[in-house]
mmCIF file of C-alpha atoms in Angstrom:
data_model
loop_
_atom_site.group_PDB
_atom_site.id
_atom_site.type_symbol
_atom_site.label_atom_id
_atom_site.label_comp_id
_atom_site.label_asym_id
_atom_site.label_seq_id
_atom_site.Cartn_x
_atom_site.Cartn_y
_atom_site.Cartn_z
ATOM 1 C CA MET A 780 -34.288 1.910 -142.562
ATOM 2 C CA THR A 781 -36.606 3.249 -139.879
ATOM 3 C CA ALA A 782 -35.077 3.254 -136.415
ATOM 4 C CA GLN A 783 -36.665 1.622 -133.408
ATOM 5 C CA ILE A 784 -37.497 4.333 -130.875
ATOM 6 C CA ILE A 785 -36.168 3.129 -127.520
ATOM 7 C CA ASP A 786 -38.742 3.493 -124.755
ATOM 8 C CA GLY A 787 -36.777 4.851 -121.809
ATOM 9 C CA LYS A 788 -39.887 5.054 -119.664
ATOM 10 C CA ALA A 789 -40.547 1.326 -120.081
ATOM 11 C CA ILE A 790 -36.920 0.505 -119.246
ATOM 12 C CA ALA A 791 -37.122 2.732 -116.172
ATOM 13 C CA GLU A 792 -40.275 1.023 -114.961
ATOM 14 C CA ALA A 793 -38.682 -2.397 -115.427
ATOM 15 C CA VAL A 794 -35.681 -1.322 -113.327
ATOM 16 C CA ARG A 795 -37.989 0.244 -110.741
ATOM 17 C CA ALA A 796 -39.979 -2.994 -110.419
ATOM 18 C CA GLU A 797 -36.745 -4.921 -109.836
ATOM 19 C CA ILE A 798 -35.732 -2.434 -107.125
ATOM 20 C CA VAL A 799 -39.112 -2.746 -105.392
ATOM 21 C CA ALA A 800 -38.732 -6.528 -105.335
ATOM 22 C CA GLU A 801 -35.294 -6.189 -103.744
ATOM 23 C CA VAL A 802 -36.566 -3.665 -101.194
ATOM 24 C CA GLU A 803 -39.260 -6.123 -100.153
ATOM 25 C CA LYS A 804 -36.610 -8.800 -99.573
ATOM 26 C CA LEU A 805 -34.565 -6.361 -97.486
ATOM 27 C CA ALA A 806 -37.629 -5.372 -95.472
ATOM 28 C CA ALA A 807 -38.148 -9.009 -94.522
ATOM 29 C CA ARG A 808 -34.712 -8.859 -92.908
ATOM 30 C CA GLY A 809 -35.316 -5.554 -91.154
ATOM 31 C CA VAL A 810 -33.385 -3.350 -93.606
ATOM 32 C CA LYS A 811 -34.707 -0.242 -95.344
ATOM 33 C CA PRO A 812 -32.554 1.755 -97.789
ATOM 34 C CA GLY A 813 -32.252 5.410 -96.837
ATOM 35 C CA VAL A 814 -31.289 8.419 -98.979
ATOM 36 C CA ALA A 815 -30.455 11.898 -97.666
ATOM 37 C CA THR A 816 -30.247 15.135 -99.638
ATOM 38 C CA ILE A 817 -28.459 18.334 -98.640
ATOM 39 C CA LEU A 818 -29.704 21.636 -100.042
ATOM 40 C CA VAL A 819 -28.247 24.999 -99.036
ATOM 41 C CA GLY A 820 -30.184 28.088 -100.108
ATOM 42 C CA ASP A 821 -33.142 28.414 -102.453
ATOM 43 C CA ASP A 822 -31.837 27.672 -105.956
ATOM 44 C CA GLY A 823 -34.874 26.712 -108.026
ATOM 45 C CA GLY A 824 -33.207 23.936 -109.972
ATOM 46 C CA ALA A 825 -31.792 22.327 -106.838
ATOM 47 C CA GLN A 826 -35.188 22.578 -105.127
ATOM 48 C CA PHE A 827 -36.882 20.881 -108.072
ATOM 49 C CA TYR A 828 -34.288 18.108 -108.099
ATOM 50 C CA ARG A 829 -34.764 17.606 -104.347
ATOM 51 C CA GLY A 830 -38.489 17.197 -104.859
ATOM 52 C CA GLN A 831 -37.925 14.657 -107.622
ATOM 53 C CA ILE A 832 -35.618 12.632 -105.388
ATOM 54 C CA GLU A 833 -38.195 12.620 -102.594
ATOM 55 C CA LYS A 834 -40.879 11.475 -105.027
ATOM 56 C CA ASN A 835 -38.721 8.784 -106.618
ATOM 57 C CA THR A 836 -37.510 7.314 -103.334
ATOM 58 C CA GLY A 837 -41.116 7.085 -102.193
ATOM 59 C CA THR A 838 -42.094 5.003 -105.227
ATOM 60 C CA VAL A 839 -39.713 2.212 -104.231
ATOM 61 C CA GLY A 840 -40.151 2.268 -100.456
ATOM 62 C CA PHE A 841 -36.896 3.962 -99.466
ATOM 63 C CA ALA A 842 -36.578 6.167 -96.412
ATOM 64 C CA TYR A 843 -35.906 9.773 -97.347
ATOM 65 C CA PHE A 844 -34.132 12.399 -95.225
ATOM 66 C CA ASN A 845 -34.390 16.037 -96.305
ATOM 67 C CA HIS A 846 -31.764 18.466 -95.030
ATOM 68 C CA THR A 847 -32.555 21.948 -96.327
ATOM 69 C CA LEU A 848 -30.287 24.598 -94.842
ATOM 70 C CA PRO A 849 -30.775 28.376 -95.071
ATOM 71 C CA ASP A 850 -28.664 30.963 -96.849
ATOM 72 C CA GLY A 851 -25.750 31.861 -94.649
ATOM 73 C CA THR A 852 -25.005 28.285 -93.619
ATOM 74 C CA SER A 853 -21.238 27.969 -93.391
ATOM 75 C CA GLN A 854 -19.103 25.397 -95.150
ATOM 76 C CA ALA A 855 -18.060 24.037 -91.761
ATOM 77 C CA GLU A 856 -21.719 23.411 -90.887
ATOM 78 C CA VAL A 857 -22.301 21.575 -94.157
ATOM 79 C CA LEU A 858 -19.225 19.410 -93.636
ATOM 80 C CA ASP A 859 -20.354 18.666 -90.078
ATOM 81 C CA LEU A 860 -23.744 17.524 -91.416
ATOM 82 C CA ILE A 861 -22.049 15.292 -93.976
ATOM 83 C CA ALA A 862 -19.908 13.743 -91.234
ATOM 84 C CA ARG A 863 -23.041 12.948 -89.243
ATOM 85 C CA LEU A 864 -24.767 11.440 -92.291
ATOM 86 C CA ASN A 865 -21.658 9.393 -93.086
ATOM 87 C CA ALA A 866 -21.912 7.910 -89.590
ATOM 88 C CA ASP A 867 -25.699 7.402 -89.612
ATOM 89 C CA PRO A 868 -26.539 3.729 -90.268
ATOM 90 C CA ALA A 869 -30.041 4.676 -91.463
ATOM 91 C CA VAL A 870 -28.562 6.720 -94.333
ATOM 92 C CA HIS A 871 -27.077 4.623 -97.128
ATOM 93 C CA GLY A 872 -26.830 7.320 -99.784
ATOM 94 C CA ILE A 873 -26.075 11.052 -99.764
ATOM 95 C CA LEU A 874 -26.799 13.581 -102.512
ATOM 96 C CA ALA A 875 -25.371 17.096 -102.152
ATOM 97 C CA LEU A 876 -27.463 19.325 -104.409
ATOM 98 C CA MET A 877 -25.664 22.066 -106.302
ATOM 99 C CA PRO A 878 -25.297 24.986 -106.414
ATOM 100 C CA MET A 879 -24.996 25.747 -102.727
ATOM 101 C CA SER A 880 -25.233 29.388 -101.692
ATOM 102 C CA GLY A 881 -22.642 31.340 -99.741
ATOM 103 C CA GLY A 882 -19.467 30.427 -101.605
ATOM 104 C CA ILE A 883 -19.321 26.871 -100.273
ATOM 105 C CA ASP A 884 -16.525 24.944 -101.993
ATOM 106 C CA GLN A 885 -18.138 22.247 -104.120
ATOM 107 C CA ASN A 886 -15.032 20.056 -104.141
ATOM 108 C CA ALA A 887 -14.746 20.181 -100.353
ATOM 109 C CA VAL A 888 -18.337 18.980 -100.085
ATOM 110 C CA PHE A 889 -17.872 16.215 -102.650
ATOM 111 C CA ASN A 890 -14.654 14.997 -101.042
ATOM 112 C CA ALA A 891 -16.343 14.829 -97.640
ATOM 113 C CA ILE A 892 -19.034 12.341 -98.703
ATOM 114 C CA ALA A 893 -18.076 8.769 -97.831
ATOM 115 C CA PRO A 894 -17.461 6.978 -101.147
ATOM 116 C CA ILE A 895 -19.795 4.113 -100.235
ATOM 117 C CA LYS A 896 -22.627 6.645 -99.709
ATOM 118 C CA ASP A 897 -21.782 8.832 -102.708
ATOM 119 C CA LEU A 898 -24.708 8.085 -105.020
ATOM 120 C CA ASP A 899 -23.718 10.689 -107.619
ATOM 121 C CA CYS A 900 -20.106 9.422 -107.696
ATOM 122 C CA VAL A 901 -18.760 12.921 -107.109
ATOM 123 C CA ASN A 902 -16.040 11.793 -104.700
ATOM 124 C CA PRO A 903 -12.839 11.290 -106.759
ATOM 125 C CA ALA A 904 -12.342 7.895 -105.135
ATOM 126 C CA ASN A 905 -15.451 6.599 -106.902
ATOM 127 C CA ILE A 906 -14.305 7.821 -110.311
ATOM 128 C CA GLY A 907 -11.037 6.040 -109.586
ATOM 129 C CA HIS A 908 -12.949 2.804 -109.076
ATOM 130 C CA VAL A 909 -14.791 3.371 -112.376
ATOM 131 C CA LEU A 910 -11.400 3.792 -114.051
ATOM 132 C CA LEU A 911 -10.176 0.512 -112.569
ATOM 133 C CA GLY A 912 -13.428 -1.276 -113.370
ATOM 134 C CA ASP A 913 -14.027 -2.461 -109.798
ATOM 135 C CA PHE A 914 -16.794 -0.006 -108.909
ATOM 136 C CA LEU A 915 -19.842 -0.647 -106.737
ATOM 137 C CA PHE A 916 -21.802 1.915 -108.732
ATOM 138 C CA ALA A 917 -21.016 4.574 -111.334
ATOM 139 C CA PRO A 918 -22.379 8.042 -112.217
ATOM 140 C CA ALA A 919 -26.084 7.871 -112.945
ATOM 141 C CA THR A 920 -26.351 9.317 -116.455
ATOM 142 C CA PRO A 921 -23.511 7.272 -118.034
ATOM 143 C CA SER A 922 -24.846 4.216 -116.180
ATOM 144 C CA ALA A 923 -28.282 4.923 -117.661
ATOM 145 C CA CYS A 924 -26.734 4.809 -121.139
ATOM 146 C CA MET A 925 -25.168 1.450 -120.357
ATOM 147 C CA GLU A 926 -28.445 0.161 -118.867
ATOM 148 C CA ILE A 927 -30.306 1.131 -122.038
ATOM 149 C CA LEU A 928 -27.770 -0.591 -124.275
ATOM 150 C CA ALA A 929 -27.875 -3.750 -122.155
ATOM 151 C CA ARG A 930 -31.689 -3.859 -122.026
ATOM 152 C CA GLU A 931 -31.819 -3.357 -125.793
ATOM 153 C CA GLY A 932 -29.436 -6.263 -126.359
ATOM 154 C CA VAL A 933 -26.598 -4.069 -127.652
ATOM 155 C CA GLU A 934 -23.388 -5.870 -126.719
ATOM 156 C CA LEU A 935 -20.216 -3.800 -126.971
ATOM 157 C CA MET A 936 -18.233 -6.968 -127.746
ATOM 158 C CA TYR A 937 -18.859 -9.210 -130.755
ATOM 159 C CA VAL A 938 -17.211 -12.145 -132.537
ATOM 160 C CA ASP A 939 -15.908 -11.349 -136.020
ATOM 161 C CA ASP A 940 -16.002 -13.630 -139.075
ATOM 162 C CA GLU A 941 -12.762 -15.309 -138.015
ATOM 163 C CA GLY A 942 -14.034 -16.084 -134.520
ATOM 164 C CA ARG A 943 -12.086 -13.323 -132.774
ATOM 165 C CA ASP A 944 -13.516 -11.086 -130.058
ATOM 166 C CA ARG A 945 -13.814 -7.479 -131.146
ATOM 167 C CA GLY A 946 -15.133 -4.311 -129.535
ATOM 168 C CA LEU A 947 -17.688 -2.051 -131.172
ATOM 169 C CA ASP A 948 -16.686 1.487 -132.090
ATOM 170 C CA VAL A 949 -18.302 3.955 -129.675
ATOM 171 C CA THR A 950 -18.171 7.713 -130.180
ATOM 172 C CA ILE A 951 -19.082 10.000 -127.280
ATOM 173 C CA VAL A 952 -19.807 13.640 -128.080
ATOM 174 C CA ASN A 953 -18.991 15.205 -124.702
ATOM 175 C CA HIS A 954 -15.951 15.265 -122.417
ATOM 176 C CA SER A 955 -17.510 16.469 -119.155
ATOM 177 C CA ASN A 956 -16.711 14.955 -115.779
ATOM 178 C CA ILE A 957 -20.321 13.891 -115.238
ATOM 179 C CA VAL A 958 -21.143 12.312 -118.609
ATOM 180 C CA GLY A 959 -18.460 12.063 -121.287
ATOM 181 C CA LYS A 960 -15.443 10.907 -119.298
ATOM 182 C CA PRO A 961 -17.200 8.309 -117.114
ATOM 183 C CA ALA A 962 -19.218 7.065 -120.114
ATOM 184 C CA ALA A 963 -15.934 6.502 -121.946
ATOM 185 C CA LEU A 964 -14.552 4.538 -119.011
ATOM 186 C CA LEU A 965 -17.675 2.369 -118.738
ATOM 187 C CA CYS A 966 -17.470 1.544 -122.448
ATOM 188 C CA LEU A 967 -13.747 0.829 -122.222
ATOM 189 C CA ASN A 968 -14.477 -1.544 -119.349
ATOM 190 C CA LYS A 969 -16.641 -3.466 -121.848
ATOM 191 C CA ASN A 970 -13.713 -3.545 -124.323
ATOM 192 C CA ALA A 971 -15.278 -1.131 -126.809
ATOM 193 C CA THR A 972 -13.055 1.099 -128.922
ATOM 194 C CA VAL A 973 -13.929 4.575 -127.699
ATOM 195 C CA HIS A 974 -13.586 7.958 -129.381
ATOM 196 C CA VAL A 975 -14.342 11.062 -127.304
ATOM 197 C CA VAL A 976 -14.984 14.276 -129.212
ATOM 198 C CA HIS A 977 -16.092 17.713 -128.064
ATOM 199 C CA VAL A 978 -16.291 21.368 -128.977
ATOM 200 C CA PHE A 979 -12.511 21.578 -129.470
ATOM 201 C CA SER A 980 -12.213 18.473 -131.673
ATOM 202 C CA LYS A 981 -11.105 18.996 -135.268
ATOM 203 C CA ASP A 982 -13.629 16.723 -137.005
ATOM 204 C CA VAL A 983 -16.628 15.703 -134.934
ATOM 205 C CA PRO A 984 -18.711 14.481 -137.917
ATOM 206 C CA ALA A 985 -15.973 12.065 -139.040
ATOM 207 C CA ALA A 986 -15.744 10.501 -135.582
ATOM 208 C CA CYS A 987 -19.523 10.171 -135.409
ATOM 209 C CA ARG A 988 -19.697 8.427 -138.795
ATOM 210 C CA GLU A 989 -17.344 5.690 -137.516
ATOM 211 C CA ALA A 990 -19.537 4.829 -134.528
ATOM 212 C CA ASP A 991 -21.516 1.643 -134.111
ATOM 213 C CA VAL A 992 -22.853 3.303 -130.958
ATOM 214 C CA LEU A 993 -23.109 7.088 -130.822
ATOM 215 C CA ILE A 994 -23.677 8.774 -127.441
ATOM 216 C CA CYS A 995 -24.290 12.507 -127.633
ATOM 217 C CA ALA A 996 -24.457 14.837 -124.640
ATOM 218 C CA ALA A 997 -23.711 18.127 -126.377
ATOM 219 C CA PRO A 998 -26.203 20.888 -125.499
ATOM 220 C CA VAL A 999 -26.807 21.924 -129.109
ATOM 221 C CA GLN A 1000 -30.147 21.357 -130.790
ATOM 222 C CA ASN A 1001 -29.971 19.415 -134.092
ATOM 223 C CA LEU A 1002 -26.208 18.973 -133.783
ATOM 224 C CA ILE A 1003 -26.235 15.367 -135.009
ATOM 225 C CA LYS A 1004 -27.324 15.261 -138.645
ATOM 226 C CA LYS A 1005 -28.305 12.285 -140.769
ATOM 227 C CA ASP A 1006 -24.977 12.299 -142.628
ATOM 228 C CA MET A 1007 -23.090 12.055 -139.302
ATOM 229 C CA VAL A 1008 -24.638 8.682 -138.428
ATOM 230 C CA LYS A 1009 -23.377 5.318 -139.632
ATOM 231 C CA PRO A 1010 -26.192 3.238 -141.166
ATOM 232 C CA GLY A 1011 -27.478 0.830 -138.525
ATOM 233 C CA ALA A 1012 -25.855 2.645 -135.606
ATOM 234 C CA VAL A 1013 -27.442 2.856 -132.171
ATOM 235 C CA VAL A 1014 -27.813 6.496 -131.123
ATOM 236 C CA VAL A 1015 -28.234 7.532 -127.475
ATOM 237 C CA ASP A 1016 -29.179 11.178 -126.938
ATOM 238 C CA VAL A 1017 -28.327 12.317 -123.417
ATOM 239 C CA THR A 1018 -28.984 16.000 -124.103
ATOM 240 C CA THR A 1019 -32.015 17.812 -122.704
ATOM 241 C CA ILE A 1020 -32.510 21.383 -123.877
ATOM 242 C CA ARG A 1021 -35.601 23.486 -123.216
ATOM 243 C CA ILE A 1022 -36.680 25.409 -126.321
ATOM 244 C CA ASP A 1023 -39.951 27.388 -126.306
ATOM 245 C CA GLY A 1024 -41.138 25.437 -123.293
ATOM 246 C CA LYS A 1025 -40.387 22.025 -124.838
ATOM 247 C CA GLN A 1026 -37.636 19.511 -124.134
ATOM 248 C CA VAL A 1027 -35.499 18.707 -127.152
ATOM 249 C CA GLY A 1028 -32.290 16.784 -127.702
ATOM 250 C CA SER A 1029 -29.207 17.113 -129.868
ATOM 251 C CA LEU A 1030 -30.382 15.019 -132.821
ATOM 252 C CA ASP A 1031 -31.996 16.034 -136.067
ATOM 253 C CA PHE A 1032 -34.353 13.356 -134.868
ATOM 254 C CA ASP A 1033 -36.530 12.405 -137.842
ATOM 255 C CA ALA A 1034 -33.594 12.428 -140.237
ATOM 256 C CA VAL A 1035 -31.366 10.387 -137.905
ATOM 257 C CA CYS A 1036 -34.148 7.820 -137.551
ATOM 258 C CA GLU A 1037 -33.889 7.196 -141.304
ATOM 259 C CA VAL A 1038 -30.389 5.700 -140.943
ATOM 260 C CA ALA A 1039 -29.960 4.500 -137.328
ATOM 261 C CA SER A 1040 -31.209 1.133 -136.065
ATOM 262 C CA LYS A 1041 -32.174 2.319 -132.569
ATOM 263 C CA VAL A 1042 -32.556 5.847 -131.176
ATOM 264 C CA THR A 1043 -33.471 7.278 -127.772
ATOM 265 C CA PRO A 1044 -35.989 10.145 -127.863
ATOM 266 C CA VAL A 1045 -36.035 13.364 -125.855
ATOM 267 C CA PRO A 1046 -37.999 13.385 -123.646
ATOM 268 C CA GLY A 1047 -38.651 9.780 -122.662
ATOM 269 C CA GLY A 1048 -35.234 8.305 -123.329
ATOM 270 C CA VAL A 1049 -32.195 8.575 -121.070
ATOM 271 C CA GLY A 1050 -33.817 10.885 -118.489
ATOM 272 C CA PRO A 1051 -36.271 8.420 -116.889
ATOM 273 C CA VAL A 1052 -33.574 5.751 -116.728
ATOM 274 C CA THR A 1053 -31.133 8.133 -115.041
ATOM 275 C CA ASN A 1054 -33.679 8.765 -112.283
ATOM 276 C CA VAL A 1055 -34.001 5.070 -111.423
ATOM 277 C CA ILE A 1056 -30.260 4.447 -111.685
ATOM 278 C CA LEU A 1057 -29.807 6.728 -108.660
ATOM 279 C CA LEU A 1058 -32.205 4.413 -106.814
ATOM 280 C CA LYS A 1059 -30.301 1.364 -108.067
ATOM 281 C CA ASN A 1060 -27.087 2.942 -106.777
ATOM 282 C CA ALA A 1061 -28.717 3.514 -103.383
ATOM 283 C CA LEU A 1062 -29.852 -0.103 -103.255
ATOM 284 C CA ALA A 1063 -26.313 -1.304 -104.005
ATOM 285 C CA ALA A 1064 -24.934 1.038 -101.340
ATOM 286 C CA CYS A 1065 -27.434 -0.262 -98.782
ATOM 287 C CA LYS A 1066 -26.544 -3.876 -99.461
ATOM 288 C CA ALA A 1067 -22.830 -3.143 -99.238
ATOM 289 C CA GLN A 1068 -23.171 -1.264 -95.944
ATOM 290 C CA THR A 1069 -25.485 -3.738 -94.253
ATOM 291 C CA GLY A 1070 -24.074 -6.944 -95.666
ATOM 292 C CA VAL A 1071 -27.621 -8.039 -96.472
ATOM 293 C CA ALA A 1072 -28.077 -9.316 -100.018
#
């Protein structure tokens, strides 16, 4: 078996085109989605991410509001800015870029963002809605995994030989708050049988071998070997590691492709889709806040 390499860039462009079409409909009714970022200090990674958000919002016709605050900005000033953005009808989505300098409490910042404007789903209220399955939008990276599976025709429910509904076995190698846990909830909401394993698990390879869908977000190069993958499984590699100036994932890629049916590459897999899911979240937030469909 030679796996199909999933083209995340093509999926991202398809989603982006759908967003542009929706933005044009909103514009005809006088509505323009708006996204604001908050950056405190000069962390290089946060600055790069801010630039990417500005670029991506521009490609779909969103308004973009940049709030870059200097070192020494107090937590009270940041929370005051968030309160003003929460109340601003031109801003439909808020992204607080971490880390923030000056000992600002991350949780205080996250809790202050209005859930309906919380595009990263960092407010605990939004994770609660993901748990209950009644969410408006979910964290971007796990949602990107689900978008890829849906676009590739991978249904987490199937009908067995006796006509009964059954859920696929999904193994997630990660238990972080931003990927593993919400990804597990999203799969459970689709009635999959979910196994979550991590660095403290007793037998990661055994859990991986049971998976019809394997989602790996462990920051270890070549962690997932050929003998850890069930023949015909769909493998989604969320990991991005920079080694010698190149982006690599967590799969022994060529070997895994010999047994899997579909595999996402790194780069060009989950990453591009994650970027447009943030835009999709902002579009959903705009529609919910304005009542314009």
